[in-house]
Every structure is written in structure tokens, then in C-alpha cells.
PDB file of C-alpha atoms in Angstrom:
ATOM      1  CA  GLU B 102       0.000   0.088   0.152  1.00 58.00           C
ATOM      2  CA  ASN B 103       1.690   3.157  -1.093  1.00 64.00           C
ATOM      3  CA  VAL B 104      -0.396   5.606   0.615  1.00 73.00           C
ATOM      4  CA  LEU B 105       0.562   8.678   3.028  1.00 73.00           C
ATOM      5  CA  HIS B 106      -1.825   8.014   6.599  1.00 79.00           C
ATOM      6  CA  ARG B 107       0.317  10.908   8.490  1.00 80.00           C
ATOM      7  CA  TRP B 108       3.507  12.720   8.178  1.00 77.00           C
ATOM      8  CA  SER B 109       5.856  13.507  11.158  1.00 81.00           C
ATOM      9  CA  LEU B 110       8.450  16.241  11.541  1.00 78.00           C
ATOM     10  CA  CYS B 111      10.922  16.704  14.525  1.00 77.00           C
ATOM     11  CA  ASP B 112      12.501  20.485  14.326  1.00 75.00           C
ATOM     12  CA  THR B 113      15.970  21.475  15.360  1.00 75.00           C
ATOM     13  CA  ASP B 114      14.707  22.295  18.631  1.00 78.00           C
ATOM     14  CA  ASN B 115      13.410  18.962  19.209  1.00 77.00           C
ATOM     15  CA  ASN B 116       9.676  20.248  18.453  1.00 77.00           C
ATOM     16  CA  LEU B 117       7.927  17.049  17.358  1.00 81.00           C
ATOM     17  CA  TYR B 118       4.607  17.141  14.958  1.00 80.00           C
ATOM     18  CA  CYS B 119       2.747  13.947  13.874  1.00 81.00           C
ATOM     19  CA  VAL B 120      -0.110  15.217  11.701  1.00 81.00           C
ATOM     20  CA  GLU B 121      -2.744  12.985   9.855  1.00 83.00           C
ATOM     21  CA  ALA B 122      -2.192  13.251   5.890  1.00 78.00           C
ATOM     22  CA  GLU B 123      -6.116  13.757   5.660  1.00 79.00           C
ATOM     23  CA  ASP B 124      -5.749  17.214   7.719  1.00 72.00           C
ATOM     24  CA  THR B 125      -3.478  18.484   5.251  1.00 67.00           C
ATOM     25  CA  SER B 126      -4.279  17.218   1.926  1.00 62.00           C
ATOM     26  CA  ASP B 127      -3.815  20.084  -0.729  1.00 63.00           C
ATOM     27  CA  ILE B 128      -1.940  21.877   1.748  1.00 63.00           C
ATOM     28  CA  LYS B 129       1.700  23.091   1.550  1.00 66.00           C
ATOM     29  CA  ILE B 130       3.808  23.244   4.588  1.00 69.00           C
ATOM     30  CA  PRO B 131       5.820  26.217   4.677  1.00 69.00           C
ATOM     31  CA  VAL B 132       9.214  25.019   4.733  1.00 74.00           C
ATOM     32  CA  ALA B 133      11.392  28.079   4.314  1.00 78.00           C
ATOM     33  CA  ALA B 134      13.855  27.728   1.225  1.00 81.00           C
ATOM     34  CA  GLY B 135      17.131  26.490   1.958  1.00 83.00           C
ATOM     35  CA  SER B 136      15.978  24.680   4.944  1.00 82.00           C
ATOM     36  CA  THR B 137      17.516  20.951   5.597  1.00 83.00           C
ATOM     37  CA  VAL B 138      15.193  18.305   5.883  1.00 84.00           C
ATOM     38  CA  LEU B 139      16.702  15.021   7.214  1.00 86.00           C
ATOM     39  CA  ILE B 140      14.794  11.991   5.556  1.00 86.00           C
ATOM     40  CA  GLN B 141      15.221   8.455   6.751  1.00 86.00           C
ATOM     41  CA  ASN B 142      15.087   7.158   2.884  1.00 88.00           C
ATOM     42  CA  ALA B 143      14.845   9.591   0.445  1.00 86.00           C
ATOM     43  CA  LEU B 144      13.804   7.560  -2.544  1.00 86.00           C
ATOM     44  CA  ALA B 145      10.937   6.101  -0.521  1.00 84.00           C
ATOM     45  CA  ASP B 146       9.829   9.459   0.845  1.00 83.00           C
ATOM     46  CA  ILE B 147      10.409  12.161  -1.463  1.00 81.00           C
ATOM     47  CA  GLY B 148       7.188  11.775  -3.248  1.00 80.00           C
ATOM     48  CA  TYR B 149       5.410  12.381  -0.354  1.00 77.00           C
ATOM     49  CA  LEU B 150       7.826  15.003   0.662  1.00 78.00           C
ATOM     50  CA  ASN B 151       6.887  16.979  -2.497  1.00 76.00           C
ATOM     51  CA  LEU B 152       3.258  16.339  -1.855  1.00 74.00           C
ATOM     52  CA  ILE B 153       3.386  18.908   1.624  1.00 72.00           C
ATOM     53  CA  THR B 154       6.546  21.115   0.375  1.00 75.00           C
ATOM     54  CA  ASP B 155       8.537  21.752  -2.492  1.00 76.00           C
ATOM     55  CA  PHE B 156      11.450  19.727  -2.065  1.00 73.00           C
ATOM     56  CA  ASN B 157      13.468  21.498  -4.788  1.00 78.00           C
ATOM     57  CA  LYS B 158      13.778  24.208  -2.508  1.00 81.00           C
ATOM     58  CA  VAL B 159      15.328  22.666   0.657  1.00 82.00           C
ATOM     59  CA  ASN B 160      18.374  20.459   1.254  1.00 85.00           C
ATOM     60  CA  ILE B 161      17.935  17.259   1.557  1.00 87.00           C
ATOM     61  CA  GLU B 162      20.061  14.732   4.117  1.00 90.00           C
ATOM     62  CA  ASP B 163      19.263  11.072   3.694  1.00 92.00           C
ATOM     63  CA  MET B 164      19.970   8.684   6.663  1.00 92.00           C
ATOM     64  CA  MET B 165      20.231   5.436   5.213  1.00 93.00           C
ATOM     65  CA  LEU B 166      22.468   6.860   2.438  1.00 94.00           C
ATOM     66  CA  ALA B 167      24.831   8.546   4.906  1.00 96.00           C
ATOM     67  CA  HIS B 168      24.776   5.559   6.895  1.00 96.00           C
ATOM     68  CA  SER B 169      26.046   3.451   3.532  1.00 95.00           C
ATOM     69  CA  VAL B 170      28.607   5.913   2.864  1.00 96.00           C
ATOM     70  CA  LEU B 171      29.934   5.701   6.574  1.00 96.00           C
ATOM     71  CA  TRP B 172      29.592   2.342   7.488  1.00 95.00           C
ATOM     72  CA  THR B 173      29.955   0.639   4.383  1.00 93.00           C
ATOM     73  CA  GLY B 174      30.146  -3.102   5.290  1.00 93.00           C
ATOM     74  CA  GLU B 175      26.785  -2.733   7.482  1.00 94.00           C
ATOM     75  CA  PRO B 176      23.308  -3.486   6.713  1.00 93.00           C
ATOM     76  CA  HIS B 177      21.500  -0.158   5.918  1.00 90.00           C
ATOM     77  CA  SER B 178      17.779  -0.854   7.067  1.00 86.00           C
ATOM     78  CA  LEU B 179      16.220   1.439   8.918  1.00 83.00           C
ATOM     79  CA  ASN B 180      15.624  -1.020  11.643  1.00 83.00           C
ATOM     80  CA  TYR B 181      19.287  -1.761  11.674  1.00 89.00           C
ATOM     81  CA  ILE B 182      20.263   1.567  12.003  1.00 90.00           C
ATOM     82  CA  ALA B 183      17.575   2.610  14.718  1.00 87.00           C
ATOM     83  CA  SER B 184      18.347  -0.348  16.898  1.00 87.00           C
ATOM     84  CA  LYS B 185      22.237   0.460  16.744  1.00 90.00           C
ATOM     85  CA  TYR B 186      22.193   4.455  17.205  1.00 91.00           C
ATOM     86  CA  GLY B 187      18.523   5.107  18.070  1.00 89.00           C
ATOM     87  CA  ALA B 188      17.532   6.240  21.515  1.00 89.00           C
ATOM     88  CA  PHE B 189      14.624   3.893  21.512  1.00 83.00           C
ATOM     89  CA  ASN B 190      15.439   0.562  20.648  1.00 70.00           C
ATOM     90  CA  ARG B 191      13.563  -1.239  17.684  1.00 72.00           C
ATOM     91  CA  TYR B 192      10.257   0.652  17.535  1.00 77.00           C
ATOM     92  CA  LYS B 193       8.991  -0.516  13.840  1.00 73.00           C
ATOM     93  CA  HIS B 194       6.886  -2.872  15.341  1.00 78.00           C
ATOM     94  CA  LEU B 195       4.513   0.087  16.829  1.00 83.00           C
ATOM     95  CA  SER B 196       3.140   0.983  13.226  1.00 80.00           C
ATOM     96  CA  LYS B 197       0.291  -0.961  13.947  1.00 83.00           C
ATOM     97  CA  ASP B 198      -0.448  -1.203  17.856  1.00 86.00           C
ATOM     98  CA  SER B 199       0.538   2.798  18.036  1.00 87.00           C
ATOM     99  CA  PRO B 200       0.734   4.332  14.996  1.00 86.00           C
ATOM    100  CA  GLN B 201       1.062   7.789  15.823  1.00 87.00           C
ATOM    101  CA  LEU B 202       3.760   7.163  18.428  1.00 88.00           C
ATOM    102  CA  TYR B 203       5.629   5.136  15.705  1.00 86.00           C
ATOM    103  CA  SER B 204       5.115   8.102  13.452  1.00 85.00           C
ATOM    104  CA  ALA B 205       6.505  10.480  16.283  1.00 86.00           C
ATOM    105  CA  LEU B 206       9.414   8.189  16.861  1.00 87.00           C
ATOM    106  CA  ASP B 207      10.306   8.200  12.854  1.00 84.00           C
ATOM    107  CA  ALA B 208      10.689  11.964  13.317  1.00 85.00           C
ATOM    108  CA  TYR B 209      12.530  12.121  16.456  1.00 88.00           C
ATOM    109  CA  GLU B 210      14.813   9.139  16.187  1.00 89.00           C
ATOM    110  CA  PRO B 211      16.491  10.635  12.833  1.00 89.00           C
ATOM    111  CA  MET B 212      17.145  13.786  14.438  1.00 89.00           C
ATOM    112  CA  HIS B 213      18.615  12.128  17.364  1.00 90.00           C
ATOM    113  CA  MET B 214      20.746   9.885  15.362  1.00 92.00           C
ATOM    114  CA  TRP B 215      22.141  12.271  12.960  1.00 93.00           C
ATOM    115  CA  ARG B 216      23.283  14.907  15.671  1.00 92.00           C
ATOM    116  CA  SER B 217      24.497  12.261  17.810  1.00 94.00           C
ATOM    117  CA  HIS B 218      26.121   9.785  15.544  1.00 95.00           C
ATOM    118  CA  PHE B 219      25.923  10.683  11.966  1.00 96.00           C
ATOM    119  CA  MET B 220      27.576  14.504  11.969  1.00 96.00           C
ATOM    120  CA  PRO B 221      30.460  13.560  14.446  1.00 97.00           C
ATOM    121  CA  GLU B 222      31.354  10.534  12.146  1.00 97.00           C
ATOM    122  CA  PHE B 223      31.338  12.851   9.286  1.00 97.00           C
ATOM    123  CA  LYS B 224      33.405  15.604  11.196  1.00 97.00           C
ATOM    124  CA  LYS B 225      35.965  12.871  11.843  1.00 97.00           C
ATOM    125  CA  ASP B 226      35.874  11.756   8.499  1.00 97.00           C
ATOM    126  CA  GLN B 227      36.012  14.537   6.091  1.00 97.00           C
ATOM    127  CA  GLN B 228      36.546  12.405   2.977  1.00 97.00           C
ATOM    128  CA  SER B 229      33.451  10.417   3.510  1.00 97.00           C
ATOM    129  CA  TRP B 230      31.626  13.571   3.892  1.00 97.00           C
ATOM    130  CA  GLN B 231      32.590  14.901   0.632  1.00 97.00           C
ATOM    131  CA  VAL B 232      31.682  11.552  -1.103  1.00 97.00           C
ATOM    132  CA  TYR B 233      28.303  11.658   0.492  1.00 97.00           C
ATOM    133  CA  LYS B 234      27.251  15.404  -0.514  1.00 96.00           C
ATOM    134  CA  ARG B 235      29.469  15.317  -4.030  1.00 96.00           C
ATOM    135  CA  TYR B 236      28.441  12.097  -5.519  1.00 95.00           C
ATOM    136  CA  ARG B 237      25.768   9.998  -3.603  1.00 94.00           C
ATOM    137  CA  LEU B 238      23.223  12.649  -2.413  1.00 93.00           C
ATOM    138  CA  PRO B 239      23.114  14.339  -5.806  1.00 92.00           C
ATOM    139  CA  LEU B 240      21.466  11.249  -7.287  1.00 91.00           C
ATOM    140  CA  ILE B 241      18.340  11.328  -4.972  1.00 89.00           C
ATOM    141  CA  LYS B 242      16.948  13.791  -7.360  1.00 85.00           C
ATOM    142  CA  ILE B 243      18.244  12.539 -10.459  1.00 87.00           C
ATOM    143  CA  ILE B 244      16.854   9.334  -9.695  1.00 88.00           C
ATOM    144  CA  TYR B 245      13.399  10.590  -8.523  1.00 86.00           C
ATOM    145  CA  LYS B 246      13.150  12.457 -11.800  1.00 86.00           C
ATOM    146  CA  ALA B 247      13.803   9.414 -13.751  1.00 86.00           C
ATOM    147  CA  GLN B 248      11.293   7.306 -11.693  1.00 84.00           C
ATOM    148  CA  THR B 249       8.622   9.907 -12.463  1.00 85.00           C
ATOM    149  CA  THR B 250       9.168  11.079 -15.859  1.00 88.00           C
ATOM    150  CA  GLY B 251      10.735   7.997 -16.954  1.00 82.00           C
ATOM    151  CA  ALA B 252      14.222   7.615 -19.020  1.00 78.00           C
ATOM    152  CA  ARG B 253      14.694   7.762 -22.853  1.00 84.00           C
ATOM    153  CA  VAL B 254      16.099   4.710 -24.085  1.00 87.00           C
ATOM    154  CA  ASP B 255      18.056   4.472 -27.184  1.00 91.00           C
ATOM    155  CA  THR B 256      16.386   1.589 -28.605  1.00 93.00           C
ATOM    156  CA  VAL B 257      19.051   1.378 -31.699  1.00 95.00           C
ATOM    157  CA  ARG B 258      21.815   1.466 -29.476  1.00 95.00           C
ATOM    158  CA  LEU B 259      20.285  -0.969 -27.069  1.00 94.00           C
ATOM    159  CA  SER B 260      19.752  -3.592 -30.066  1.00 95.00           C
ATOM    160  CA  GLU B 261      23.213  -3.150 -30.728  1.00 96.00           C
ATOM    161  CA  VAL B 262      24.656  -3.781 -27.531  1.00 96.00           C
ATOM    162  CA  GLN B 263      22.183  -6.753 -27.135  1.00 96.00           C
ATOM    163  CA  ARG B 264      23.754  -8.198 -30.422  1.00 96.00           C
ATOM    164  CA  ILE B 265      27.638  -7.495 -29.304  1.00 96.00           C
ATOM    165  CA  LEU B 266      26.695  -9.395 -26.002  1.00 96.00           C
ATOM    166  CA  GLN B 267      24.874 -11.922 -27.725  1.00 97.00           C
ATOM    167  CA  ASP B 268      27.894 -12.562 -30.247  1.00 96.00           C
ATOM    168  CA  LYS B 269      30.164 -13.022 -27.357  1.00 97.00           C
ATOM    169  CA  LEU B 270      28.023 -15.314 -25.467  1.00 96.00           C
ATOM    170  CA  ASP B 271      27.726 -17.347 -28.726  1.00 96.00           C
ATOM    171  CA  ASN B 272      31.358 -17.336 -28.806  1.00 96.00           C
ATOM    172  CA  LEU B 273      32.307 -18.180 -25.361  1.00 95.00           C
ATOM    173  CA  LEU B 274      29.587 -21.341 -25.610  1.00 95.00           C
ATOM    174  CA  GLN B 275      31.395 -22.218 -28.990  1.00 95.00           C
ATOM    175  CA  GLN B 276      34.939 -22.524 -27.327  1.00 95.00           C
ATOM    176  CA  ALA B 277      33.617 -23.948 -24.055  1.00 94.00           C
ATOM    177  CA  ARG B 278      32.222 -26.904 -26.452  1.00 94.00           C
TER     178      ARG B 278
END
């Protein structure tokens, strides 16, 4: 099910908001241009963010993406990240039992983890920060645009490449025989 039921937000002063989506339908939330919006998984959430504010006017930080740069060999699921760095261990099960609490924690926890673990680690490892900011983060908007508008495919060139690969495969199969 790909429906926004509620959205939650934690600002830098730890003010926590949890709002039912039906209460803000067709309303843009006034997020100041240039503000930073911390998202757990931008590729999953950016479409919803765009429903409530113009994501092109804000700076986006992505928890899962940052985690994949900082701690490459570890799992990057939100459950894993929250269990390792969160103030509240494993709260995802609350989505059914207490959806408002779950949503509020989904806003609070990223802010806590970003400030307490991610930013201090990035400050120690400036090269990872540069990889994250220069190479990984810009891909979010590019991938989102491709997902929403599609991508043009050069079918003639694709057929040529397919033929070349098939010829190579046929040649390797012949050599193997």
C-alpha cells in the first residue's frame, strides 16, 4: 500500500509534530527555502515530501544513504540503523499497535541519530562527507526525476549492444564446447 497516512516532523529544537495526512491534504507546509530536511530513506519518502512542500527548495539529508557511506559493510535497513544508534531500540513494530507514536518516533529518532552519531562521524571523516555530499546525495533528485518522468532509452543502441553481447556469449559457448 503506497498511501500517506500521516507525516511527522522533528525540528532542530526537538519540537515534534505528528499530523494526519487527511488534515493537510492539498496544503503545502511552509518550509523555508534553504532549510534542511532530514529523511530516513529519500527514494521512498521524497514523493510524499513533495506533496507537502517543494523539495526542490530545501536541502535533503538521507539517513540510509549517509549510513551506507559511513559504515559501508554494515546493513543499511532502518531497523538496523535505529537499533544501533537510536535512543529507542526497535520501534518499527509500533506501526500497527500505536501508529501515532511510531510516526513521532520516526521523526525524532533520525534527528537524534543524525546529531549524536552521523554528524560527529562525518566531522571525523571529511572524505566520507565529500563522497556523500558530492556524489551520492545528488543522485536522489536524479533518480526521483527518472522514476517520475521516465528515462529515454536509445533502442537502436540497446539492440546493438544486445547483439554484441549475444555474439560474445555465442563465441564463449562455442569455445567451451
